[in-house]
Structure formats: C-alpha cells, structure tokens
Amino acid sequence: METKLLALARRVVPGTSAVERVERLSGGANNETWSFDAATPGGPVPLILRRKAGGGSVAEDGPLASLAPEHEAALLRAVAPAGVPVPAVRAVLVHGSAACFTAG
C-alpha cells in the first residue's frame, strides 16, 4: 500500500520524497479512508485517500450507499465556491476507484 501511496503523493504533490504516518481511519462500510503525509522539502502535506472498500468498483447497495469517488469529488468541487467547508480535491484516480483530498 505504501508504494502505491508514494506514487500517488508524487503525482499530486511535487517534490514528495516519501509518505509518512500512513493510517487507515475507522468507519465506513462501503469506503476505505486513509490518512497520510507527503514528505516534501517544505514540510509534510497531509492527504486523505478515499476508495471503495478493497479498492474495488462501486457496490450496488442503493442509490446513495455507494457514491462513486469521481461523483463525490465533483460534488465537493461544486459546493466549495458556495462557501461550504470541504477538502480540496487533489486527484480522482481510475474511474470508480479512488479520490485523493487535501486533509488540512
């Protein structure tokens, strides 16, 4: 997992040399949420990765039970200009699999 997180961090945060403080956060039956820092010369950049449980595709448990990561990201991007406090979307990965957000 850390190798994949490092590749992601290097993609979304220029100058990333390592990932640190990797932690799976509790909660969520349909999604996994991971917290980690991208280590950079300017200091750590806190990130959050949300993905379907097990990294799989969207489950079919009802219309709201499994909002695809790209739709979640689009929703966050749509409400941010209205002043809703949401994390910045850094990247949306392979269709239906994951999205990466700025944690702080």
XYZ file of C-alpha atoms in Angstrom:
104
model
C 0.000 0.000 0.000
C 2.775 2.465 0.860
C 4.390 2.060 -2.579
C 1.095 2.978 -4.240
C 0.578 5.897 -1.846
C 4.069 7.192 -2.655
C 3.317 7.084 -6.386
C 0.055 8.957 -5.757
C 1.711 11.525 -3.488
C 4.401 12.203 -6.089
C 1.656 12.759 -8.664
C -0.332 15.267 -6.606
C 2.379 16.959 -4.508
C 5.549 17.919 -6.409
C 8.757 17.211 -4.504
C 7.382 14.318 -2.451
C 10.232 12.097 -1.266
C 8.304 9.702 0.996
C 4.969 9.042 2.645
C 4.696 9.129 6.408
C 2.122 8.494 9.121
C 0.040 6.125 6.958
C -3.101 5.232 8.882
C -6.368 3.611 7.911
C -9.178 5.558 9.521
C -12.122 3.757 11.045
C -15.695 3.868 9.817
C -17.397 3.342 6.515
C -18.623 0.014 5.207
C -18.538 0.975 1.511
C -15.352 3.049 1.501
C -11.857 2.938 2.957
C -10.321 6.175 4.181
C -6.562 6.523 4.578
C -4.669 9.420 6.131
C -1.029 10.026 5.245
C 1.535 12.789 4.819
C 3.531 13.527 1.683
C 7.034 14.368 2.918
C 8.422 17.338 0.983
C 11.394 19.704 1.427
C 8.888 22.334 2.593
C 7.383 20.037 5.211
C 4.646 17.429 5.341
C 1.478 17.812 3.260
C -1.450 15.992 4.899
C -3.566 13.951 2.467
C -6.636 11.743 2.585
C -7.328 8.871 0.183
C -10.899 7.606 -0.132
C -11.528 4.467 -2.116
C -14.075 1.718 -2.445
C -13.584 -0.998 0.156
C -10.842 -3.332 -1.032
C -10.101 -0.956 -3.902
C -12.976 -2.446 -5.876
C -15.590 -0.793 -8.007
C -18.839 0.802 -6.881
C -21.136 -1.519 -4.924
C -24.808 -1.818 -5.843
C -26.359 -1.310 -2.399
C -28.764 1.521 -3.220
C -28.612 4.933 -4.842
C -26.767 6.724 -2.024
C -24.925 3.827 -0.410
C -22.117 3.822 -2.936
C -21.416 7.256 -4.361
C -18.556 6.754 -6.805
C -15.358 8.617 -5.857
C -15.443 10.718 -9.038
C -19.003 11.809 -8.177
C -18.017 12.576 -4.593
C -15.140 14.688 -5.921
C -17.433 16.505 -8.378
C -19.888 17.237 -5.572
C -17.143 18.672 -3.359
C -15.836 20.813 -6.212
C -19.365 22.074 -6.928
C -20.178 23.175 -3.371
C -16.805 24.723 -2.473
C -17.472 28.037 -4.326
C -20.642 28.464 -2.235
C -18.524 28.562 0.929
C -19.189 25.016 2.108
C -16.120 23.871 4.079
C -14.892 20.860 2.094
C -11.425 19.439 1.445
C -9.680 20.360 -1.798
C -9.777 17.551 -4.349
C -6.208 16.784 -5.433
C -6.885 13.907 -7.825
C -9.501 11.423 -8.949
C -7.942 8.100 -9.820
C -9.012 5.348 -12.187
C -12.746 5.606 -12.931
C -14.767 4.435 -9.957
C -11.848 3.531 -7.712
C -10.484 6.386 -5.581
C -10.077 10.090 -4.912
C -7.348 11.966 -3.049
C -8.096 15.063 -0.959
C -6.058 17.629 0.933
C -6.510 16.913 4.613
C -5.719 20.319 6.026
